[in-house]
Coordinates of C-alpha atoms and ligand atoms in Angstrom, one line a residue:
X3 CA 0.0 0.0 0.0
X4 CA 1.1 3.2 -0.9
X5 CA 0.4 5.8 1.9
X6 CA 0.3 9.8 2.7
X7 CA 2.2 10.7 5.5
X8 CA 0.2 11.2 8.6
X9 CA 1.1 14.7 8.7
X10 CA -0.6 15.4 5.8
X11 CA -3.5 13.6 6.2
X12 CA -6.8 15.2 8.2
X13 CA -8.3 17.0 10.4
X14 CA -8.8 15.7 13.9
X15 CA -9.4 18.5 16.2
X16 CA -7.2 19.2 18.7
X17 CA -9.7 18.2 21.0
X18 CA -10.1 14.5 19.4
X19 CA -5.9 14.7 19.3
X20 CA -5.9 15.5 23.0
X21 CA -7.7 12.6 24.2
X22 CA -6.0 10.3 21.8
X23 CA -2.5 11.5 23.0
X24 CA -3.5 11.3 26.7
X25 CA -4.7 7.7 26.6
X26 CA -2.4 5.6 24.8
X27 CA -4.4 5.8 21.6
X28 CA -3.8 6.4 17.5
X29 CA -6.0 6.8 14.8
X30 CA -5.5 3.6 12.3
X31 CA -4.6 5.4 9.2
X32 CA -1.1 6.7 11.4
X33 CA -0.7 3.7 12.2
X34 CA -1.2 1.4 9.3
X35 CA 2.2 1.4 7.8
X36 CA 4.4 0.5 10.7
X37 CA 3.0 -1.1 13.8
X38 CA 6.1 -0.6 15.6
X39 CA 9.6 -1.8 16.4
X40 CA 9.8 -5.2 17.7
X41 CA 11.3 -5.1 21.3
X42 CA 12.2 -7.7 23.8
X43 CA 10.2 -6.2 26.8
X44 CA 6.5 -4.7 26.4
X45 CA 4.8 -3.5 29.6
X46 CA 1.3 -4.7 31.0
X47 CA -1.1 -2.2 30.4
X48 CA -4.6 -1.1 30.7
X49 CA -7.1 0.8 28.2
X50 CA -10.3 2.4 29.8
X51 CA -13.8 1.8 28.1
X52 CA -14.5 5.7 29.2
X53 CA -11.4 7.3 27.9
X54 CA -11.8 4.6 24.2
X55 CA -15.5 5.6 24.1
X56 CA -14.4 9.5 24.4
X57 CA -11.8 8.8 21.9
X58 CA -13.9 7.0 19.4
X59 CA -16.8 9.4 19.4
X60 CA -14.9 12.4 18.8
X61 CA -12.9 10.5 15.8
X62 CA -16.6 9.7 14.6
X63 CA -17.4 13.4 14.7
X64 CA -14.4 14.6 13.0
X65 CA -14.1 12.1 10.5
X66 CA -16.3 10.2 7.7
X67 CA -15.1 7.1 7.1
X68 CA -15.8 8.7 3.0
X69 CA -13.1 11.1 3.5
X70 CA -10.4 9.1 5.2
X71 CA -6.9 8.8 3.4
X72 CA -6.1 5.3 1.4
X73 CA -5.4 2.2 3.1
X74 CA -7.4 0.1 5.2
X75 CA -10.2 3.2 5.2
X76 CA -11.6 1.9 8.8
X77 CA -12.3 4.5 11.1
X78 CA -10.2 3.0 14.5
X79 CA -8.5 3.7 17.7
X80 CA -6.1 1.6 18.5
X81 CA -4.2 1.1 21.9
X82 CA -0.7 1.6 21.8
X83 CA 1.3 0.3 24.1
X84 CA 3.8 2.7 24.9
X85 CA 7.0 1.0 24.8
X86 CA 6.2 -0.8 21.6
X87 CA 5.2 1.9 19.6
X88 CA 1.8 1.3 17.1
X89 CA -0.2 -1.5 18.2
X90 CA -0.8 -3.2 21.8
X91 CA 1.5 -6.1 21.3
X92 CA 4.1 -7.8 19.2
X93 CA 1.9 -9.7 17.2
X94 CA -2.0 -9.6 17.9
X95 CA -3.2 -5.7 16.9
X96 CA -6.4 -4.6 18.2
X97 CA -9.1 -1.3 17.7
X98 CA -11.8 -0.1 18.3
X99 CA -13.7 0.3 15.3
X100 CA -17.5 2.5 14.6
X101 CA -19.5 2.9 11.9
X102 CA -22.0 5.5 11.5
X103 CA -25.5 5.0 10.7
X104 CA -25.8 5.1 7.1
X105 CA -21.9 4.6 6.6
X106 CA -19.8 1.2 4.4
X107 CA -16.8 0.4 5.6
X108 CA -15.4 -0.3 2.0
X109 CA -14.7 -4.2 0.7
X110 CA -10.8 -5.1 0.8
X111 CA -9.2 -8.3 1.4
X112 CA -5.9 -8.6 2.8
X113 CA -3.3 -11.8 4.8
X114 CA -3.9 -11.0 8.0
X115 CA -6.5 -13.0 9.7
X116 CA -9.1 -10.9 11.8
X117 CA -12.0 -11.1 13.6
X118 CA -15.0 -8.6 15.0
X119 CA -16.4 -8.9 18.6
X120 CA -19.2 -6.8 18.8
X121 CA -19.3 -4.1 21.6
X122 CA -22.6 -2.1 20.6
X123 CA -24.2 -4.1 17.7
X124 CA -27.3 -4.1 15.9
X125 CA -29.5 -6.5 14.0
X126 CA -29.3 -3.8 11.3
X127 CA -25.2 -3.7 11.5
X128 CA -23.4 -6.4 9.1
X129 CA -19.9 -7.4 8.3
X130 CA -20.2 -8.8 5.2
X131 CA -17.7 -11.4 4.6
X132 CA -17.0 -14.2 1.9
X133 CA -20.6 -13.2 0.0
X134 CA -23.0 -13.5 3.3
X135 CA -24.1 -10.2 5.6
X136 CA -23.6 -11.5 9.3
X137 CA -25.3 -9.4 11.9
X138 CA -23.7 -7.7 14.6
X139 CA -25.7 -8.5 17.6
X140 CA -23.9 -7.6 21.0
X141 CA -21.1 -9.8 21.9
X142 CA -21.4 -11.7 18.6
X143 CA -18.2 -13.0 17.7
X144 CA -17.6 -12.9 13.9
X145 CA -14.2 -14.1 12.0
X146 CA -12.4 -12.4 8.7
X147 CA -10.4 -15.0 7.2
X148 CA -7.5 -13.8 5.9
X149 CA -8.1 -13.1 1.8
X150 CA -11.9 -13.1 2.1
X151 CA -13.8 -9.5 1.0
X152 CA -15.0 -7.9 3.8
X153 CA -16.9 -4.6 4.1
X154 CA -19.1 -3.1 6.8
X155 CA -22.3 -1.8 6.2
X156 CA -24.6 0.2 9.0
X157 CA -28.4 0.4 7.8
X158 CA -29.3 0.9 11.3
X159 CA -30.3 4.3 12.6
X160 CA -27.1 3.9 15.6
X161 CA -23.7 4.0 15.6
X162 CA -22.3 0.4 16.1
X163 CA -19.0 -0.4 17.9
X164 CA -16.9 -3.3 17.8
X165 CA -13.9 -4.6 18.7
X166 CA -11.3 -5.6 15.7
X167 CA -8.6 -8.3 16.7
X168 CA -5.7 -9.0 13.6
X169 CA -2.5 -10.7 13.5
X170 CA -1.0 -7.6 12.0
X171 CA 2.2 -6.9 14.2
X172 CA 3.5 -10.4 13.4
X173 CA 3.1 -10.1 9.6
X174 CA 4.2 -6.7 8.9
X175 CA 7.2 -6.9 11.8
X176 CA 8.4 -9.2 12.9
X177 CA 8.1 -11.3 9.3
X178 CA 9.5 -8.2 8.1
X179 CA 6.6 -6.5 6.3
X180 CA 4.8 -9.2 4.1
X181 CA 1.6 -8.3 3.5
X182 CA -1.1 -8.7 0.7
X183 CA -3.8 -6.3 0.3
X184 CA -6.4 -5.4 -2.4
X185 CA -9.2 -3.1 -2.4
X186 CA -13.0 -4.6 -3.9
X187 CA -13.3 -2.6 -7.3
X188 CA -17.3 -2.1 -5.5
X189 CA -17.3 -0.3 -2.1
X190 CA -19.9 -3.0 -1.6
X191 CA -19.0 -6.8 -2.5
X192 CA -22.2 -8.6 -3.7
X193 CA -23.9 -10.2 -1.2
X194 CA -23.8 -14.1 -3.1
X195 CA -25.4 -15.9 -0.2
X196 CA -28.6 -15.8 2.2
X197 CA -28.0 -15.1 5.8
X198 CA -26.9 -18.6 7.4
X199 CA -24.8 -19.7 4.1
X200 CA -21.7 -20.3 6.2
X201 CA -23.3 -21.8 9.5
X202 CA -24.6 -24.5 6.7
X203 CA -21.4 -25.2 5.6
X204 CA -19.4 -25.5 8.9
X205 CA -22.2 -25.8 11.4
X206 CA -23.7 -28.5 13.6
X207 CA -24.9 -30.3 10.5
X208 CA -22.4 -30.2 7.6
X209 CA -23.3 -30.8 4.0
X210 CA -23.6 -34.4 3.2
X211 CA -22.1 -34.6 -0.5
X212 CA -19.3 -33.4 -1.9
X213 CA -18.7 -29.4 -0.9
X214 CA -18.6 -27.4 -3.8
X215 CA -19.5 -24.2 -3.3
X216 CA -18.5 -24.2 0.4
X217 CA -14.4 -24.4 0.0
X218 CA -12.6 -21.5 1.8
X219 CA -10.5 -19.8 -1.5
X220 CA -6.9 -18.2 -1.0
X221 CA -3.4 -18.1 -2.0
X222 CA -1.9 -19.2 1.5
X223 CA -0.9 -22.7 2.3
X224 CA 0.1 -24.0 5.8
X225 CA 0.0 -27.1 8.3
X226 CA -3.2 -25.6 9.7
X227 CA -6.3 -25.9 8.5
X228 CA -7.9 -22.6 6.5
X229 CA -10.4 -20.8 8.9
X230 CA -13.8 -20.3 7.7
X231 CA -16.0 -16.8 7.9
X232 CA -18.4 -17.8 10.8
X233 CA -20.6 -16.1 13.3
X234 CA -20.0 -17.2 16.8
X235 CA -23.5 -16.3 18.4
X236 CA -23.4 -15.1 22.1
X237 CA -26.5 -16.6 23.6
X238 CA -25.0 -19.9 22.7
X239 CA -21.7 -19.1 24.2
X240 CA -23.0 -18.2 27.3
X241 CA -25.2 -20.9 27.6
X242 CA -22.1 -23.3 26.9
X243 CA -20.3 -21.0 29.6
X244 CA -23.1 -21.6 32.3
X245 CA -23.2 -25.6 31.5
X246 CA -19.3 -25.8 32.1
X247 CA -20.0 -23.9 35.9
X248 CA -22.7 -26.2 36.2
X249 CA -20.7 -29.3 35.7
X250 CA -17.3 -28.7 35.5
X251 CA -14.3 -28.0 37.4
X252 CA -12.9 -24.6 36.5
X253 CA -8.9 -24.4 35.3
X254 CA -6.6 -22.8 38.1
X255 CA -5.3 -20.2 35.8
X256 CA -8.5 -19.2 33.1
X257 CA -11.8 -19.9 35.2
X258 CA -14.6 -22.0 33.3
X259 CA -13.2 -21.0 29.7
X260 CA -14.8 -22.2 26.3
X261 CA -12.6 -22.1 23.1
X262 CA -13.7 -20.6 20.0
X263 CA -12.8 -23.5 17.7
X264 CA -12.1 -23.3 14.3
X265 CA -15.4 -24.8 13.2
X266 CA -13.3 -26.6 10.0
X267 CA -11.1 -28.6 12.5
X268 CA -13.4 -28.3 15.8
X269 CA -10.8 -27.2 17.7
X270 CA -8.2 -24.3 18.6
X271 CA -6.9 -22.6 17.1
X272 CA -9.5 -20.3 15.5
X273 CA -7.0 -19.0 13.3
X274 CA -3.3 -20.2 12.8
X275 CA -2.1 -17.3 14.5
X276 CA -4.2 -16.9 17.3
X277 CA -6.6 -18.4 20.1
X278 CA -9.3 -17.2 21.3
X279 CA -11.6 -17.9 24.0
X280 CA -14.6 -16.8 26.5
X281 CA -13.6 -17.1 30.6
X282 CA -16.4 -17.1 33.1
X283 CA -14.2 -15.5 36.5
X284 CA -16.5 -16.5 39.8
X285 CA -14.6 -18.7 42.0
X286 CA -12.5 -16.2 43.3
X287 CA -8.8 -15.2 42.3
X288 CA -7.1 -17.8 39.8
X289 CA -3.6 -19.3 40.3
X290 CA -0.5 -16.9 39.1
X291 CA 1.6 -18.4 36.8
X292 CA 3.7 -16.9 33.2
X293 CA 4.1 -18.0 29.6
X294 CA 5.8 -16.8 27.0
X295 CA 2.8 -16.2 24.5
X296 CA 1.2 -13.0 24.8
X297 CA -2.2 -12.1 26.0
X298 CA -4.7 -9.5 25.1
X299 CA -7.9 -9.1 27.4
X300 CA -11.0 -7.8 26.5
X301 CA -13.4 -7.2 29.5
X302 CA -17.3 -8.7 28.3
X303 CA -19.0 -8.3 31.9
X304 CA -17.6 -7.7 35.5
X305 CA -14.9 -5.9 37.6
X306 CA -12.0 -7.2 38.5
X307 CA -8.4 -6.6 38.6
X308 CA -5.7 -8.7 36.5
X309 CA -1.7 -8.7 38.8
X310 CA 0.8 -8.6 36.5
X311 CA 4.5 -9.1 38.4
X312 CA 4.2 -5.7 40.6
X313 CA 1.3 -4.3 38.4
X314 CA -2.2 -4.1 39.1
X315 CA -4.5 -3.7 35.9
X316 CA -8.0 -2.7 37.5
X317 CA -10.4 -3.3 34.8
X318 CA -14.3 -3.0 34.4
X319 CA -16.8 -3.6 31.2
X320 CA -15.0 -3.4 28.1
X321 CA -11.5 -2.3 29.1
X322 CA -8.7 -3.7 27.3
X323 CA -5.5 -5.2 28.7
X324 CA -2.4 -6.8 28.0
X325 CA -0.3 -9.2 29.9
X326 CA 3.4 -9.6 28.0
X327 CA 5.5 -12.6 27.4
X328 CA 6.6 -14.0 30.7
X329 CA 4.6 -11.8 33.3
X330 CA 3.2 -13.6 35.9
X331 CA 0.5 -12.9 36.5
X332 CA -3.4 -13.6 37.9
X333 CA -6.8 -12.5 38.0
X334 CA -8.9 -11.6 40.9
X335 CA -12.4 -11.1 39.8
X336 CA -14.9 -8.6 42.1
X337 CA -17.8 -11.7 42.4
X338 CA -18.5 -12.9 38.7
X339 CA -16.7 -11.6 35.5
X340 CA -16.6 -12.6 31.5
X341 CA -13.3 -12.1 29.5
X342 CA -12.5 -12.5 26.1
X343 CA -9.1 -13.8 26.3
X344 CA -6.7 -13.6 23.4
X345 CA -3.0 -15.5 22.5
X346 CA -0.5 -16.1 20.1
X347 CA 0.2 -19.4 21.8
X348 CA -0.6 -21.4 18.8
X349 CA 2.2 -19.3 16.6
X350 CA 4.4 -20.5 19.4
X351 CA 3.0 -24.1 19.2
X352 CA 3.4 -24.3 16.0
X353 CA 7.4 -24.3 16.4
X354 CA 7.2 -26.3 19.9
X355 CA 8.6 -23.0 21.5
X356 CA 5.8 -22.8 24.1
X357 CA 6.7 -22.8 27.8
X358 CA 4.4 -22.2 30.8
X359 CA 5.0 -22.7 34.5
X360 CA 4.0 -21.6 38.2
X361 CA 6.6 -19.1 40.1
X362 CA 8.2 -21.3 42.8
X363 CA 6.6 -19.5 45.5
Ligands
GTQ5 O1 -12.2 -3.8 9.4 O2 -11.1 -4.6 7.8 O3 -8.9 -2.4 12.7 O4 -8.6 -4.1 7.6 C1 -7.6 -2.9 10.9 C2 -7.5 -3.3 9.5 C3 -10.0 -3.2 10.8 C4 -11.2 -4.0 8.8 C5 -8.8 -2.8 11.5 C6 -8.6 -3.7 8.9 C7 -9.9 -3.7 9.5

């Protein structure tokens, strides 16, 4: 992609600049071309729902999505942690992400694998992916393969918010800057398929002849198996959630926690890159322990506060955090909480280079 130097680009206010600066937060389209240096030690931090909501909304007044510069044409903040630079880790990238009421989020396709979980959806709001609109009802968990179209369209009458979750940082630094991106010659793709398309392909019942239509298209070959666009409804999360408390003994480090699998394989990874998955907190505060994957919180319901070696992250509804490589670290819920947890384990996995373990005491 060939970009404009931020500099010359818009037409934030000083105002929407302010808050950005003061909370750890960039515009996407500053961002875009260089997500940061790679570094050895990234810090835990915190980003506050009130100071991202602030941030967003006066991006949304300043900007139409229309007028913004060439590139991904999303209108995003994203957390930066500090000490890297332009996204909140070394490899998994996330923003927050609005469209107005009336507004497309243009079709492109590009490598990196992404995903939308929706903070304030609507029947009304759809990511269109691979051909089929999928609503964006609250806490729906949608995935953007990587190489499938994908554009955003809001035909309800209120602005929708979600968070976006890509393996950006890992492609375009630290493997040095290889990405593929096209923009959709329509600002719209054509919608090919009815509403449920994909669930019928990768669902709970699975077509019984040959797939024809159904096979996930790209240039990119690996040992894992090709994710497929899918809608991860809530209520059926939840209610998976409740049957684990029910039943189930809850892991010492992640609570009761339920996997987003990659519906092709039926289990983790969701994507190659990353795993995902949705921890009820309610027995009180988990074991510490440290890894050396990385892991990106997003806060669905509760208070709590996450210890990170001397840190303590206090969070609430739809904070984001980040725990780095190697930090030990444990939550301590205030009564019952819901993350969205979020690794790179599987990239470290994949080369047998994962480690975990409990400090000695
Ligand atoms: O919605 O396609 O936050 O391409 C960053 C890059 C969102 C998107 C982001 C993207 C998108």
């Amino acid at each position: 992609m060939a970009h404009e130097k931020p500099e010359e680009l818009l037409r934030l206010s000083d105002d929407t600049q302010g808050i950005l600066d003061e909370h750890d937060l960039r515009p996407l389209w500053e961002v875009q071309e260089d997500f940061g240096t790679v570094i050895d030690d990234p810090e835990p931090g915190i980003w506050k729902w009130a100071d991202i909501e602030r941030a967003i909304d006066a991006i949304e007044a300043d900007v139409p999505i229309a007028e913004l510069p060439p590139g991904f044409q999303r209108r995003v903040a994203v957390p930066v942690n500090t000490s890297l630079g332009n996204a909140i880790s070394n490899t998994i990238y996330v923003g927050v992400q609005t469209v107005s009421p009336g507004e497309t989020a243009p079709a492109h396709r590009h490598s990196a694998n992404a995903l939308r979980f929706t903070i304030d959806g609507h029947e009304e709001m759809k990511t269109v992916v691979a051909g089929e609109e999928f609503p964006m009802r609250d806490n729906d968990l949608v995935t953007t393969p990587q190489w499938e179209w994908h554009d955003h369209v809001n035909d309800s009458d209120e602005t929708a918010a979600w968070l976006d979750v890509l393996d950006l940082p890992l492609f375009l630094d630290s493997f040095n800057k290889q990405q593929v991106f096209e923009n959709h010659e329509l600002e719209r793709q054509p919608v090919t398929k009815t509403q449920g398309y994909w669930d019928s392909q990768y669902g709970r019942g699975r077509p019984a002849d040959e797939r024809s239509n159904g096979e996930i298209p790209g240039p990119f070959e690996g040992i894992r198996e090709a994710t497929p666009p899918y809608r991860f409804g809530w209520n059926e999360m939840t209610e998976s959630l409740r049957q684990r408390a029910a039943n189930d003994e809850p892991d010492p480090h992640d609570g009761y926690s339920l996997a987003y699998a990659n519906p092709a394989t039926g289990k983790e990874p969701l994507f190659p890159t990353m795993s995902f998955r949705a921890q009820l907190l309610n027995e009180g505060p988990t074991d510490p322990h440290f890894h050396n994957a990385t892991e990106v919180y997003f806060v669905i319901e509760g208070e709590g506060v996450t210890h990170v070696d001397d840190k303590a992250l206090e969070w609430g509804k739809w904070d984001i955090f980040v725990v780095p490589p190697d930090g030990t670290h444990h939550h301590d819920p205030d009564g019952e909480a819901i993350l969205l947890g979020m690794t790179d384990r599987p990239v470290l996995e994949a080369f047998n280079f994962y480690a975990e373990a409990e400090p000695s005491s």
